[in-house]
Coordinates of N, CA and C in Angstrom, one line a residue:
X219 N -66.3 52.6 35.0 CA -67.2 52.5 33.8 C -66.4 51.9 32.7
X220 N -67.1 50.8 31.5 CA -66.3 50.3 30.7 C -66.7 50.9 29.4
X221 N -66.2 50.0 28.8 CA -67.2 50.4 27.4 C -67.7 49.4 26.0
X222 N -68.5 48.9 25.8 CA -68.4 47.7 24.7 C -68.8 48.0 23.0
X223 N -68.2 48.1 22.3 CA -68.6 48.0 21.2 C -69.6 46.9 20.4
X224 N -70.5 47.4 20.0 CA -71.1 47.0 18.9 C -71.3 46.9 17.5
X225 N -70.5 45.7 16.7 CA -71.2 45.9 15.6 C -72.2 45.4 14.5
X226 N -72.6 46.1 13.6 CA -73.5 45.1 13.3 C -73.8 45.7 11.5
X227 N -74.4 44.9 10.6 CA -74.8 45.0 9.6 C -76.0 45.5 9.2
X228 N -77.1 45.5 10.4 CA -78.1 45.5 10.2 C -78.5 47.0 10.9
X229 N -79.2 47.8 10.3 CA -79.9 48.9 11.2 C -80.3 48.6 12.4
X230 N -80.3 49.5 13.4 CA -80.9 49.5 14.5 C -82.4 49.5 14.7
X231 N -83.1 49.5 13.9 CA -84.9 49.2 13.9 C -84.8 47.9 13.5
X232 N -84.0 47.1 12.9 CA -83.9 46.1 12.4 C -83.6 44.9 13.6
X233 N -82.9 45.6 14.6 CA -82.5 44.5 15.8 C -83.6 44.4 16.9
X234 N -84.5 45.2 16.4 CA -85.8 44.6 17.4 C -86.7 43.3 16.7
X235 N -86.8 43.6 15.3 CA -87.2 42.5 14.8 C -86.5 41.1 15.2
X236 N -84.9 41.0 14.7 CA -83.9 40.3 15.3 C -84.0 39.6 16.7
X237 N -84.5 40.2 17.2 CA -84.1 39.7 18.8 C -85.2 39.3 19.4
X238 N -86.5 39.5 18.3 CA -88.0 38.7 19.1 C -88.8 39.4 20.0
X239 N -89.1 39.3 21.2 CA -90.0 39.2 22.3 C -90.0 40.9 22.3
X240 N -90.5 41.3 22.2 CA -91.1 43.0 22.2 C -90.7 43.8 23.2
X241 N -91.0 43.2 24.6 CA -89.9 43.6 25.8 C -88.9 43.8 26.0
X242 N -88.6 42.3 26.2 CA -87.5 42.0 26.2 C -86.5 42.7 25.3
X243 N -86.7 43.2 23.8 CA -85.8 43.6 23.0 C -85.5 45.3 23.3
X244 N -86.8 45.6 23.9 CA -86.9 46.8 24.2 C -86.1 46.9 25.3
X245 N -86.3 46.2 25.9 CA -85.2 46.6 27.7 C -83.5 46.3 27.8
X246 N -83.1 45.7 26.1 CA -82.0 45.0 25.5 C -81.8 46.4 24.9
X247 N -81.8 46.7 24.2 CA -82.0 47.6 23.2 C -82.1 49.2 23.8
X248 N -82.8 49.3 24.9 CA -82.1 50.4 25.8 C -80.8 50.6 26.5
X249 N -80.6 49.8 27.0 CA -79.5 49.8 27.8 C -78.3 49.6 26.5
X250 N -78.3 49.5 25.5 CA -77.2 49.3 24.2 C -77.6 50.9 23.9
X251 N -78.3 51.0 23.6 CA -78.7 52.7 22.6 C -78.3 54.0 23.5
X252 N -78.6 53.7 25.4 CA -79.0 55.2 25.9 C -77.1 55.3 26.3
X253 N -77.0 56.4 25.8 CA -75.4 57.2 26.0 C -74.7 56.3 24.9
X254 N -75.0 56.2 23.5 CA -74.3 55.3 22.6 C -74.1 56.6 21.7
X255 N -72.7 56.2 20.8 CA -72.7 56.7 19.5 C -72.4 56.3 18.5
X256 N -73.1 56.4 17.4 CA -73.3 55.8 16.4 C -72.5 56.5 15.7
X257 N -71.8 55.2 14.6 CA -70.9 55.5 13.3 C -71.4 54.9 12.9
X258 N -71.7 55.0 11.5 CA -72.0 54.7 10.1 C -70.8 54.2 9.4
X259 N -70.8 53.5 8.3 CA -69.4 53.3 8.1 C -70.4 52.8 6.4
X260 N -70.2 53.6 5.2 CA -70.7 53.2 3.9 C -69.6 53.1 3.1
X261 N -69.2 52.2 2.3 CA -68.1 52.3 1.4 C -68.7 52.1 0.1
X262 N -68.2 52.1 -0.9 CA -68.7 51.3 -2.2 C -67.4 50.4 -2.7
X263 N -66.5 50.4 -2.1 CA -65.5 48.9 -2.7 C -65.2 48.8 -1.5
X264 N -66.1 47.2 -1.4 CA -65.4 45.9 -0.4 C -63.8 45.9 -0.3
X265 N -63.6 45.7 0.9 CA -62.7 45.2 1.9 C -62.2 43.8 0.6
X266 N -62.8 43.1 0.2 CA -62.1 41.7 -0.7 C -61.3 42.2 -1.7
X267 N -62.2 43.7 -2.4 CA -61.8 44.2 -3.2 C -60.5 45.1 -3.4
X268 N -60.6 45.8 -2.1 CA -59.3 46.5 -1.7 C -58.0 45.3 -1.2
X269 N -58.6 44.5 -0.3 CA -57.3 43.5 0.0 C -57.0 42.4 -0.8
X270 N -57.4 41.7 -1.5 CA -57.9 40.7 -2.0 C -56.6 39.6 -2.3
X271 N -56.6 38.8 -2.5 CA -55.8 37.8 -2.9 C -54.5 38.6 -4.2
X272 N -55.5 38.9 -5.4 CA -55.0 39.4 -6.3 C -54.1 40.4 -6.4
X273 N -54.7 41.7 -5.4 CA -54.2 42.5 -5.5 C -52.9 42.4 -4.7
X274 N -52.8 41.3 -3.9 CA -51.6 40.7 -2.9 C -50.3 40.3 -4.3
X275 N -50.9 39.7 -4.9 CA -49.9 38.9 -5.9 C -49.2 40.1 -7.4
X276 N -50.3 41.1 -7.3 CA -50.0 42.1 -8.2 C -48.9 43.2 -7.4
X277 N -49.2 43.4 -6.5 CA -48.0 43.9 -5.3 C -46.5 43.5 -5.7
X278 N -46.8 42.0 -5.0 CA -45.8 40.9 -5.3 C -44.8 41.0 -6.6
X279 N -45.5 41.2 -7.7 CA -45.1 41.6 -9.0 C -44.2 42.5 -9.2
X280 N -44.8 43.6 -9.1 CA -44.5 45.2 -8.6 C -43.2 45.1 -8.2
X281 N -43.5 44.6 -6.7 CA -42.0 44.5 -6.0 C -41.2 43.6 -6.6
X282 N -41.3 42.7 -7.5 CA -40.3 41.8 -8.0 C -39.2 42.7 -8.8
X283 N -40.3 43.8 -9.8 CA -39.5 44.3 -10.9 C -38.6 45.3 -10.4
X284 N -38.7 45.4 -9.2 CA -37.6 46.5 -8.6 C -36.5 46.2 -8.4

């Protein structure tokens, strides 16, 4: 047995819309959902904002004055 990760941006009611054909998304969409677990993942500061260019060169700085 393996295991595949999914991720995605979009809710999960949202990827039947996504994927079209009403069946088909449904028989797509089962086999992803049954024995799945979901993580949520909400932050309020971006990944650009934590890593960002800037904060790379202000680091930079930092370690200079040492």
């Amino acid at each position: 047995k393996q295991s595949t990760i999914f991720c995605s941006q979009f809710d999960i009611d949202g990827w039947y819309e996504k994927l079209g054909d009403g069946t088909l998304a449904e028989a797509i969409l089962d086999r992803i959902v049954h024995d799945s677990y979901d993580i949520f993942l909400d932050g309020k500061v971006s990944m650009r904002e934590r890593f960002g260019v800037q904060q790379e060169k202000e680091q930079e700085e930092s370690n200079a004055l040492l």
